[in-house]
Amino acid sequence: MKNTESNNGAIIWVAVIGAVVFVGLFRFLLLGGVALLGLALLGLLVWLSAGFITNQTRTARETASPDDDEQPLPAPRSGQTSADEARAAGASNMRTAWISWHLRSLPPPEDSRDPRLLTGTLSVVPQADWDVERLRTHGRALWSLRSSARRHELLDQLDARLDRVVAMITDLTDTEFDTGLGQVNDQYLYHPDRQVRTAYLEGGALGVELIMDAVTAARAQAREDAATKAAAEALAQQRNAALRALRETHHPTEGRDAHTSWDEQARRIDE
């Protein structure tokens, strides 16, 4: 009897221990499975994200404009001067030589950031009665302000005024400008490319035409100024005559009244 109870007790303990072990294993397996499942889901999420980013990058590259990362690199300069540059240099050299010839000297540029000096110089309009030295002084002042005029976007206006001043000097002086002085740039004149040399000579001819246009425009402006001055003087004479006539219709009346009063006073004294 006792053996039977002992066996039953052992069986119960074995069952309890087995249940405990089973529950422990079950919890371990359950927690481990959840952990493994979480890791698997995390890996799947990372993989999907990487694929999405890759597809977006590929699409952006395929639809990118030529101005983005696939923009071709600019071709390196060959170092050979183009004909257009030579033509522009020829015209500029001719005009500069013409200005330098008539101004006698070109002052260094004044890098002034104050626009008042520039606007004050441009406000001085050259007159027909100016002599050569006064015109040269004004022309040198204009030339020295070209850098400031370029900064303040007034270079075209200043160059037009400078051309007018030099054109006025051209008409007042007897010395002739030698156009050969306007084409002495060896970089273009003896360039190995024949087209560049030809373009530089064509630019010099264009510069001469610009000089002729400047002189013609200055003469037309002088005639217009003279006509305006004559019209202003004629109007002034007409206005002065009108005011004089008004005074003549007023002063004689005052004089006649004064003489009448004087005569009346004289008669009273006689009486």
Coordinates of N, CA, C and O in Angstrom, one line a residue, residues 22-184:
F22 N 7.4 22.0 -19.7 CA 6.6 22.3 -21.0 C 6.2 23.7 -21.1 O 6.3 24.3 -22.2
V23 N 5.7 24.3 -20.0 CA 5.4 25.7 -20.0 C 6.6 26.6 -20.3 O 6.5 27.5 -21.1
G24 N 7.7 26.3 -19.7 CA 8.9 27.0 -19.9 C 9.4 27.0 -21.4 O 9.7 28.0 -22.0
L25 N 9.3 25.7 -21.9 CA 9.7 25.6 -23.3 C 8.7 26.3 -24.2 O 9.1 26.9 -25.2
F26 N 7.4 26.2 -23.9 CA 6.4 26.9 -24.7 C 6.6 28.4 -24.7 O 6.6 29.1 -25.7
R27 N 6.9 28.9 -23.5 CA 7.1 30.4 -23.4 C 8.4 30.8 -24.2 O 8.5 31.8 -24.9
F28 N 9.4 29.9 -24.1 CA 10.7 30.2 -24.8 C 10.5 30.2 -26.3 O 10.9 31.1 -27.0
L29 N 9.8 29.1 -26.7 CA 9.5 29.0 -28.1 C 8.6 30.2 -28.6 O 8.8 30.7 -29.7
L30 N 7.6 30.5 -27.8 CA 6.7 31.6 -28.2 C 7.4 32.9 -28.3 O 7.3 33.7 -29.3
L31 N 8.2 33.2 -27.3 CA 9.0 34.5 -27.3 C 10.0 34.5 -28.4 O 10.2 35.5 -29.1
G32 N 10.7 33.4 -28.6 CA 11.7 33.3 -29.7 C 11.0 33.4 -31.0 O 11.6 34.1 -31.9
G33 N 9.8 32.8 -31.2 CA 9.2 33.0 -32.5 C 8.7 34.4 -32.7 O 8.8 34.9 -33.9
V34 N 8.3 35.0 -31.7 CA 7.9 36.4 -31.9 C 9.1 37.3 -32.2 O 9.0 38.1 -33.1
A35 N 10.2 37.0 -31.6 CA 11.4 37.8 -31.9 C 11.9 37.5 -33.3 O 12.3 38.4 -34.0
L36 N 11.9 36.2 -33.7 CA 12.3 35.9 -35.0 C 11.3 36.5 -36.1 O 11.8 37.0 -37.1
L37 N 10.0 36.5 -35.7 CA 9.1 37.1 -36.6 C 9.3 38.6 -36.8 O 9.2 39.2 -37.8
G38 N 9.6 39.3 -35.6 CA 9.9 40.7 -35.7 C 11.1 41.0 -36.5 O 11.2 42.0 -37.3
L39 N 12.2 40.2 -36.3 CA 13.4 40.4 -37.1 C 13.1 40.2 -38.6 O 13.7 40.9 -39.4
A40 N 12.3 39.2 -38.9 CA 12.0 38.9 -40.3 C 11.2 40.1 -40.9 O 11.5 40.5 -42.0
L41 N 10.3 40.6 -40.1 CA 9.5 41.8 -40.6 C 10.4 43.0 -40.8 O 10.3 43.8 -41.7
L42 N 11.3 43.2 -39.8 CA 12.3 44.4 -39.9 C 13.1 44.2 -41.2 O 13.4 45.2 -41.9
G43 N 13.6 43.0 -41.4 CA 14.4 42.8 -42.6 C 13.7 43.0 -43.9 O 14.2 43.6 -44.8
L44 N 12.4 42.6 -43.9 CA 11.6 42.8 -45.1 C 11.3 44.3 -45.3 O 11.4 44.8 -46.4
L45 N 11.1 45.0 -44.2 CA 10.9 46.5 -44.3 C 12.2 47.2 -44.9 O 12.1 48.1 -45.8
V46 N 13.3 46.8 -44.4 CA 14.6 47.4 -44.9 C 14.8 47.1 -46.3 O 15.2 47.9 -47.2
W47 N 14.5 45.8 -46.7 CA 14.7 45.5 -48.1 C 13.7 46.2 -49.1 O 14.1 46.7 -50.1
L48 N 12.5 46.4 -48.6 CA 11.5 47.1 -49.4 C 11.9 48.6 -49.5 O 11.8 49.2 -50.6
S49 N 12.4 49.2 -48.5 CA 12.8 50.6 -48.5 C 14.0 50.8 -49.4 O 14.1 51.7 -50.2
A50 N 15.0 49.8 -49.4 CA 16.1 49.9 -50.2 C 15.7 49.8 -51.7 O 16.2 50.6 -52.6
G51 N 14.8 48.9 -52.0 CA 14.3 48.8 -53.4 C 13.6 50.1 -53.8 O 13.8 50.5 -55.0
F52 N 12.8 50.7 -52.9 CA 12.1 51.9 -53.3 C 13.0 53.0 -53.6 O 12.9 53.8 -54.6
I53 N 14.1 53.2 -52.7 CA 15.0 54.2 -52.9 C 15.8 54.0 -54.2 O 16.1 55.0 -55.0
T54 N 16.1 52.8 -54.5 CA 16.9 52.5 -55.8 C 16.0 52.9 -57.0 O 16.5 53.5 -58.0
N55 N 14.8 52.5 -56.9 CA 13.9 52.8 -58.1 C 13.7 54.3 -58.3 O 13.7 54.8 -59.4
Q56 N 13.6 55.0 -57.1 CA 13.4 56.5 -57.2 C 14.6 57.1 -57.8 O 14.6 58.0 -58.6
T57 N 15.8 56.7 -57.4 CA 17.1 57.2 -57.9 C 17.2 57.0 -59.4 O 17.6 57.8 -60.2
R58 N 16.9 55.7 -59.8 CA 17.0 55.4 -61.3 C 16.0 56.2 -62.1 O 16.3 56.7 -63.2
T59 N 14.8 56.4 -61.6 CA 13.8 57.2 -62.3 C 14.2 58.7 -62.4 O 14.0 59.3 -63.4
A60 N 14.8 59.2 -61.3 CA 15.2 60.6 -61.3 C 16.4 60.8 -62.3 O 16.4 61.8 -63.1
R61 N 17.2 59.8 -62.4 CA 18.3 59.9 -63.4 C 17.8 59.8 -64.8 O 18.3 60.5 -65.7
E62 N 16.8 59.0 -65.0 CA 16.3 58.8 -66.4 C 15.5 60.0 -66.9 O 15.5 60.3 -68.1
T63 N 14.9 60.7 -65.9 CA 14.0 61.9 -66.3 C 14.8 63.2 -66.1 O 14.2 64.3 -66.2
A64 N 16.0 63.2 -65.7 CA 16.7 64.4 -65.4 C 17.0 65.1 -66.7 O 17.2 64.5 -67.8
S65 N 17.0 66.5 -66.6 CA 17.3 67.3 -67.8 C 18.7 67.4 -68.1 O 19.6 67.1 -67.2
P66 N 19.1 67.8 -69.3 CA 20.6 67.9 -69.6 C 21.3 68.9 -68.8 O 22.5 68.8 -68.7
D67 N 20.6 69.8 -68.1 CA 21.3 70.8 -67.3 C 21.7 70.3 -66.0 O 22.3 71.0 -65.2
D68 N 21.3 69.0 -65.6 CA 21.6 68.4 -64.3 C 22.9 67.7 -64.3 O 23.8 68.1 -65.0
D69 N 22.9 66.6 -63.6 CA 24.2 65.9 -63.4 C 24.8 65.3 -64.7 O 25.9 64.9 -64.8
E70 N 23.9 65.1 -65.7 CA 24.4 64.6 -67.0 C 24.8 65.7 -68.0 O 24.9 65.4 -69.2
Q71 N 24.9 66.9 -67.5 CA 25.3 68.0 -68.4 C 26.7 67.8 -69.0 O 27.6 67.5 -68.2
P72 N 26.8 67.9 -70.3 CA 28.2 67.7 -70.8 C 29.1 68.8 -70.4 O 28.7 69.9 -70.2
L73 N 30.3 68.4 -70.3 CA 31.4 69.4 -69.9 C 31.6 70.3 -71.1 O 31.6 69.9 -72.2
P74 N 31.9 71.6 -70.8 CA 32.2 72.5 -71.9 C 33.5 72.2 -72.6 O 34.4 71.7 -72.0
A75 N 33.4 72.4 -73.9 CA 34.6 72.1 -74.7 C 35.7 73.1 -74.3 O 35.5 74.3 -74.2
P76 N 36.9 72.6 -74.2 CA 38.0 73.6 -73.8 C 38.3 74.5 -75.0 O 38.1 74.2 -76.2
R77 N 38.7 75.7 -74.6 CA 39.0 76.7 -75.6 C 40.3 76.3 -76.3 O 41.3 75.9 -75.7
S78 N 40.3 76.5 -77.6 CA 41.4 76.1 -78.4 C 42.6 77.1 -78.3 O 43.7 76.8 -78.7
G79 N 42.3 78.3 -77.8 CA 43.3 79.3 -77.7 C 43.5 80.2 -79.0 O 44.2 81.2 -79.0
Q80 N 42.8 79.8 -80.0 CA 42.8 80.6 -81.3 C 41.7 81.7 -81.3 O 40.6 81.4 -81.0
T81 N 42.2 82.9 -81.5 CA 41.3 84.0 -81.4 C 40.3 84.0 -82.6 O 40.7 83.7 -83.7
S82 N 39.0 84.2 -82.3 CA 38.0 84.1 -83.4 C 38.0 85.4 -84.2 O 38.6 86.4 -83.8
A83 N 37.4 85.3 -85.4 CA 37.4 86.4 -86.3 C 36.5 87.5 -85.7 O 36.8 88.7 -85.9
D84 N 35.5 87.2 -85.0 CA 34.6 88.2 -84.4 C 35.3 89.0 -83.4 O 35.1 90.2 -83.3
E85 N 36.1 88.3 -82.5 CA 36.9 89.1 -81.5 C 37.9 90.0 -82.2 O 38.1 91.1 -81.7
A86 N 38.5 89.6 -83.2 CA 39.4 90.4 -83.9 C 38.8 91.6 -84.6 O 39.3 92.7 -84.6
R87 N 37.6 91.4 -85.1 CA 36.8 92.5 -85.8 C 36.4 93.6 -84.7 O 36.6 94.8 -84.9
A88 N 35.9 93.1 -83.6 CA 35.6 94.0 -82.5 C 36.8 94.8 -82.0 O 36.8 96.0 -81.7
A89 N 37.9 94.1 -81.9 CA 39.2 94.7 -81.4 C 39.6 95.8 -82.4 O 40.1 96.8 -82.0
G90 N 39.5 95.5 -83.7 CA 39.9 96.5 -84.7 C 39.1 97.7 -84.6 O 39.7 98.8 -84.7
A91 N 37.8 97.6 -84.4 CA 37.0 98.8 -84.3 C 37.3 99.6 -83.0 O 37.4 100.8 -83.0
S92 N 37.5 98.9 -81.9 CA 37.8 99.5 -80.6 C 39.2 100.2 -80.7 O 39.3 101.3 -80.2
N93 N 40.2 99.5 -81.3 CA 41.5 100.1 -81.3 C 41.5 101.4 -82.2 O 42.1 102.4 -81.8
M94 N 40.7 101.4 -83.2 CA 40.6 102.6 -84.1 C 40.0 103.8 -83.3 O 40.5 104.9 -83.4
R95 N 38.9 103.5 -82.6 CA 38.2 104.6 -81.9 C 39.1 105.1 -80.8 O 39.1 106.3 -80.6
T96 N 39.7 104.2 -80.0 CA 40.6 104.6 -78.9 C 41.7 105.5 -79.5 O 42.1 106.5 -78.8
A97 N 42.3 105.1 -80.6 CA 43.4 105.9 -81.1 C 43.0 107.3 -81.6 O 43.7 108.3 -81.4
W98 N 41.8 107.3 -82.1 CA 41.2 108.6 -82.5 C 41.0 109.5 -81.3 O 41.3 110.7 -81.3
I99 N 40.4 109.0 -80.3 CA 40.2 109.8 -79.0 C 41.5 110.2 -78.4 O 41.7 111.4 -78.0
S100 N 42.5 109.3 -78.4 CA 43.8 109.6 -77.8 C 44.5 110.7 -78.6 O 45.2 111.6 -78.0
W101 N 44.4 110.6 -79.9 CA 45.0 111.6 -80.8 C 44.5 113.0 -80.5 O 45.3 114.0 -80.4
H102 N 43.2 113.2 -80.4 CA 42.7 114.5 -80.2 C 42.7 115.0 -78.8 O 42.7 116.2 -78.5
L103 N 42.7 114.1 -77.8 CA 42.8 114.5 -76.4 C 44.2 114.7 -76.0 O 44.5 115.2 -74.9
R104 N 45.2 114.3 -76.8 CA 46.6 114.4 -76.6 C 47.1 113.3 -75.5 O 48.2 112.9 -75.6
S105 N 46.3 113.0 -74.6 CA 46.7 112.0 -73.6 C 45.4 111.4 -72.9 O 44.4 112.1 -72.8
L106 N 45.5 110.2 -72.6 CA 44.3 109.5 -71.9 C 44.7 109.3 -70.4 O 45.6 108.6 -70.1
P107 N 43.9 109.9 -69.5 CA 44.2 109.8 -68.1 C 43.9 108.4 -67.6 O 43.1 107.7 -68.2
P108 N 44.5 108.0 -66.5 CA 44.1 106.6 -65.9 C 42.7 106.7 -65.4 O 42.2 107.7 -65.0
P109 N 42.1 105.5 -65.4 CA 40.6 105.5 -64.9 C 40.6 105.8 -63.4 O 41.4 105.4 -62.6
E110 N 39.5 106.4 -63.1 CA 39.2 106.7 -61.7 C 38.1 105.7 -61.2 O 37.0 105.7 -61.7
D111 N 38.5 104.8 -60.3 CA 37.6 103.8 -59.8 C 36.8 104.4 -58.7 O 36.9 104.0 -57.5
S112 N 35.9 105.3 -59.0 CA 35.1 106.0 -58.0 C 33.7 105.3 -57.9 O 33.1 105.1 -59.0
R113 N 33.3 105.0 -56.7 CA 32.0 104.3 -56.5 C 30.9 105.4 -56.2 O 29.7 105.0 -56.0
D114 N 31.2 106.6 -56.2 CA 30.3 107.7 -55.9 C 29.7 108.1 -57.3 O 30.4 108.7 -58.1
P115 N 28.4 107.9 -57.5 CA 27.8 108.3 -58.8 C 27.7 109.8 -59.0 O 27.4 110.2 -60.2
R116 N 27.9 110.6 -58.0 CA 27.6 112.0 -58.1 C 28.7 112.6 -59.0 O 28.4 113.6 -59.8
L117 N 29.9 112.1 -59.0 CA 31.0 112.7 -59.9 C 30.6 112.4 -61.3 O 30.8 113.2 -62.2
L118 N 30.1 111.2 -61.6 CA 29.8 110.8 -62.9 C 28.6 111.6 -63.5 O 28.6 112.2 -64.6
T119 N 27.5 111.7 -62.7 CA 26.4 112.4 -63.1 C 26.7 113.9 -63.2 O 26.1 114.6 -64.1
G120 N 27.5 114.4 -62.3 CA 27.9 115.8 -62.4 C 28.7 116.1 -63.7 O 28.5 117.2 -64.3
T121 N 29.6 115.2 -64.1 CA 30.3 115.4 -65.3 C 29.4 115.3 -66.6 O 29.6 116.1 -67.5
L122 N 28.5 114.4 -66.5 CA 27.6 114.3 -67.7 C 26.6 115.4 -67.8 O 26.1 115.7 -68.9
S123 N 26.3 116.1 -66.7 CA 25.4 117.2 -66.7 C 26.0 118.4 -67.4 O 25.2 119.3 -67.7
V124 N 27.3 118.5 -67.5 CA 28.0 119.6 -68.2 C 27.9 119.3 -69.7 O 28.5 118.4 -70.2
V125 N 27.1 120.1 -70.4 CA 26.9 119.9 -71.9 C 27.9 120.8 -72.6 O 28.0 122.0 -72.4
P126 N 28.7 120.3 -73.5 CA 29.7 121.1 -74.3 C 28.9 122.1 -75.2 O 28.0 121.7 -75.8
Q127 N 29.5 123.3 -75.2 CA 28.9 124.4 -76.0 C 29.7 124.7 -77.2 O 30.9 124.3 -77.3
A128 N 29.0 125.3 -78.2 CA 29.7 125.6 -79.5 C 30.8 126.6 -79.3 O 31.7 126.7 -80.1
D129 N 30.7 127.5 -78.3 CA 31.8 128.5 -78.1 C 32.9 128.0 -77.3 O 33.8 128.8 -76.9
W130 N 33.0 126.7 -76.9 CA 34.1 126.2 -76.2 C 35.3 126.1 -77.1 O 35.2 125.7 -78.3
D131 N 36.5 126.4 -76.5 CA 37.7 126.2 -77.3 C 38.2 124.8 -77.2 O 37.7 124.0 -76.5
V132 N 39.3 124.5 -77.9 CA 39.9 123.2 -78.0 C 40.3 122.7 -76.6 O 40.1 121.5 -76.2
E133 N 41.0 123.5 -75.8 CA 41.5 123.1 -74.5 C 40.4 122.8 -73.6 O 40.5 121.8 -72.8
R134 N 39.4 123.6 -73.6 CA 38.2 123.3 -72.7 C 37.6 122.0 -73.1 O 37.2 121.2 -72.2
L135 N 37.4 121.7 -74.4 CA 36.9 120.5 -74.8 C 37.8 119.3 -74.4 O 37.3 118.2 -74.0
R136 N 39.1 119.5 -74.6 CA 40.0 118.4 -74.2 C 39.9 118.1 -72.7 O 40.0 116.9 -72.3
T137 N 39.8 119.1 -71.9 CA 39.7 118.9 -70.4 C 38.4 118.1 -70.1 O 38.5 117.2 -69.3
H138 N 37.4 118.5 -70.8 CA 36.1 117.8 -70.5 C 36.2 116.3 -71.0 O 35.7 115.4 -70.4
G139 N 36.8 116.1 -72.2 CA 37.0 114.8 -72.7 C 37.8 113.9 -71.9 O 37.5 112.7 -71.7
R140 N 38.9 114.4 -71.3 CA 39.8 113.6 -70.4 C 39.0 113.2 -69.1 O 39.1 112.1 -68.6
A141 N 38.2 114.2 -68.6 CA 37.3 113.8 -67.5 C 36.3 112.7 -67.8 O 36.1 111.8 -67.0
L142 N 35.8 112.7 -69.0 CA 34.9 111.7 -69.4 C 35.6 110.3 -69.5 O 35.1 109.3 -69.1
W143 N 36.7 110.3 -70.1 CA 37.5 109.1 -70.3 C 37.9 108.5 -69.0 O 37.8 107.3 -68.8
S144 N 38.2 109.3 -68.0 CA 38.7 108.8 -66.7 C 37.5 108.1 -65.9 O 37.7 107.3 -65.0
L145 N 36.3 108.4 -66.3 CA 35.1 107.9 -65.6 C 34.4 106.7 -66.3 O 33.3 106.4 -66.0
R146 N 35.1 106.1 -67.3 CA 34.5 105.0 -68.0 C 34.3 103.8 -67.1 O 33.3 103.1 -67.2
S147 N 35.2 103.5 -66.2 CA 35.0 102.4 -65.3 C 33.8 102.6 -64.4 O 33.0 101.7 -64.2
S148 N 33.7 103.8 -63.9 CA 32.5 104.1 -63.0 C 31.3 104.1 -63.8 O 30.2 103.6 -63.3
A149 N 31.3 104.5 -65.1 CA 30.1 104.5 -65.9 C 29.7 103.1 -66.2 O 28.5 102.7 -66.3
R150 N 30.7 102.2 -66.4 CA 30.3 100.8 -66.6 C 29.7 100.2 -65.4 O 28.8 99.4 -65.5
R151 N 30.2 100.5 -64.2 CA 29.6 100.0 -63.0 C 28.1 100.5 -62.8 O 27.3 99.7 -62.3
H152 N 27.9 101.7 -63.2 CA 26.5 102.3 -63.0 C 25.7 102.2 -64.2 O 24.6 102.9 -64.3
E153 N 26.1 101.4 -65.2 CA 25.3 101.2 -66.4 C 25.1 102.5 -67.2 O 24.0 102.7 -67.7
L154 N 26.1 103.3 -67.3 CA 26.0 104.6 -68.0 C 27.1 104.7 -69.1 O 27.4 105.8 -69.5
L155 N 27.7 103.6 -69.4 CA 28.8 103.6 -70.3 C 28.4 104.1 -71.7 O 29.1 104.9 -72.4
D156 N 27.2 103.6 -72.2 CA 26.8 104.1 -73.5 C 26.6 105.6 -73.6 O 27.0 106.2 -74.6
Q157 N 25.9 106.1 -72.5 CA 25.7 107.6 -72.5 C 27.0 108.3 -72.4 O 27.2 109.4 -73.1
L158 N 28.0 107.8 -71.6 CA 29.2 108.5 -71.5 C 30.0 108.4 -72.8 O 30.7 109.4 -73.2
D159 N 30.1 107.3 -73.5 CA 30.8 107.1 -74.7 C 30.2 108.0 -75.8 O 30.9 108.6 -76.6
A160 N 28.9 108.1 -75.8 CA 28.3 109.0 -76.8 C 28.7 110.5 -76.6 O 29.0 111.2 -77.5
R161 N 28.7 110.9 -75.3 CA 29.2 112.3 -75.0 C 30.7 112.4 -75.4 O 31.1 113.5 -75.9
L162 N 31.5 111.4 -75.1 CA 32.9 111.5 -75.4 C 33.1 111.6 -76.9 O 33.9 112.4 -77.4
D163 N 32.4 110.8 -77.7 CA 32.5 110.9 -79.2 C 32.1 112.3 -79.6 O 32.7 112.8 -80.6
R164 N 31.1 112.9 -79.0 CA 30.7 114.2 -79.5 C 31.8 115.2 -79.2 O 32.0 116.1 -80.0
V165 N 32.4 115.1 -78.0 CA 33.4 116.1 -77.6 C 34.6 116.0 -78.6 O 35.1 117.0 -79.1
V166 N 35.0 114.7 -78.8 CA 36.2 114.5 -79.7 C 35.8 115.0 -81.2 O 36.7 115.5 -81.9
A167 N 34.6 114.7 -81.6 CA 34.2 115.2 -82.9 C 34.2 116.7 -83.0 O 34.6 117.3 -84.0
M168 N 33.8 117.4 -81.9 CA 33.9 118.9 -81.9 C 35.4 119.3 -82.0 O 35.7 120.3 -82.7
I169 N 36.3 118.6 -81.3 CA 37.7 118.9 -81.4 C 38.2 118.7 -82.8 O 39.0 119.5 -83.4
T170 N 37.7 117.6 -83.5 CA 38.1 117.3 -84.9 C 37.8 118.5 -85.8 O 38.6 118.8 -86.7
D171 N 36.7 119.1 -85.6 CA 36.3 120.2 -86.5 C 37.0 121.5 -86.2 O 37.1 122.4 -87.0
L172 N 37.6 121.6 -85.0 CA 38.3 122.8 -84.6 C 39.8 122.8 -84.8 O 40.5 123.8 -84.6
T173 N 40.3 121.6 -85.0 CA 41.8 121.5 -85.2 C 42.1 121.3 -86.7 O 41.3 120.8 -87.5
D174 N 43.3 121.7 -87.0 CA 43.8 121.5 -88.4 C 44.5 120.2 -88.6 O 44.8 119.8 -89.7
T175 N 45.0 119.6 -87.5 CA 45.7 118.3 -87.6 C 44.8 117.2 -88.0 O 43.7 117.1 -87.5
E176 N 45.2 116.3 -88.8 CA 44.4 115.2 -89.3 C 44.9 113.9 -88.6 O 46.1 113.7 -88.3
F177 N 43.9 113.1 -88.2 CA 44.2 111.8 -87.6 C 44.6 110.8 -88.6 O 44.0 110.6 -89.6
D178 N 45.7 110.1 -88.3 CA 46.3 109.1 -89.1 C 45.6 107.8 -88.7 O 45.8 107.3 -87.6
T179 N 44.9 107.2 -89.6 CA 44.1 105.9 -89.3 C 45.1 104.8 -89.1 O 44.7 103.7 -88.5
G180 N 46.3 104.9 -89.6 CA 47.3 103.9 -89.3 C 47.6 103.7 -87.8 O 48.0 102.6 -87.4
L181 N 47.4 104.7 -87.0 CA 47.6 104.6 -85.6 C 46.6 103.7 -84.9 O 46.8 103.3 -83.8
G182 N 45.5 103.5 -85.6 CA 44.4 102.7 -85.0 C 44.5 101.2 -85.3 O 43.7 100.4 -84.8
Q183 N 45.6 100.8 -86.0 CA 45.7 99.3 -86.2 C 47.2 98.9 -86.1 O 47.9 98.7 -87.0
V184 N 47.6 98.9 -84.8 CA 49.0 98.6 -84.5 C 49.0 97.4 -83.5 O 50.1 97.2 -82.8

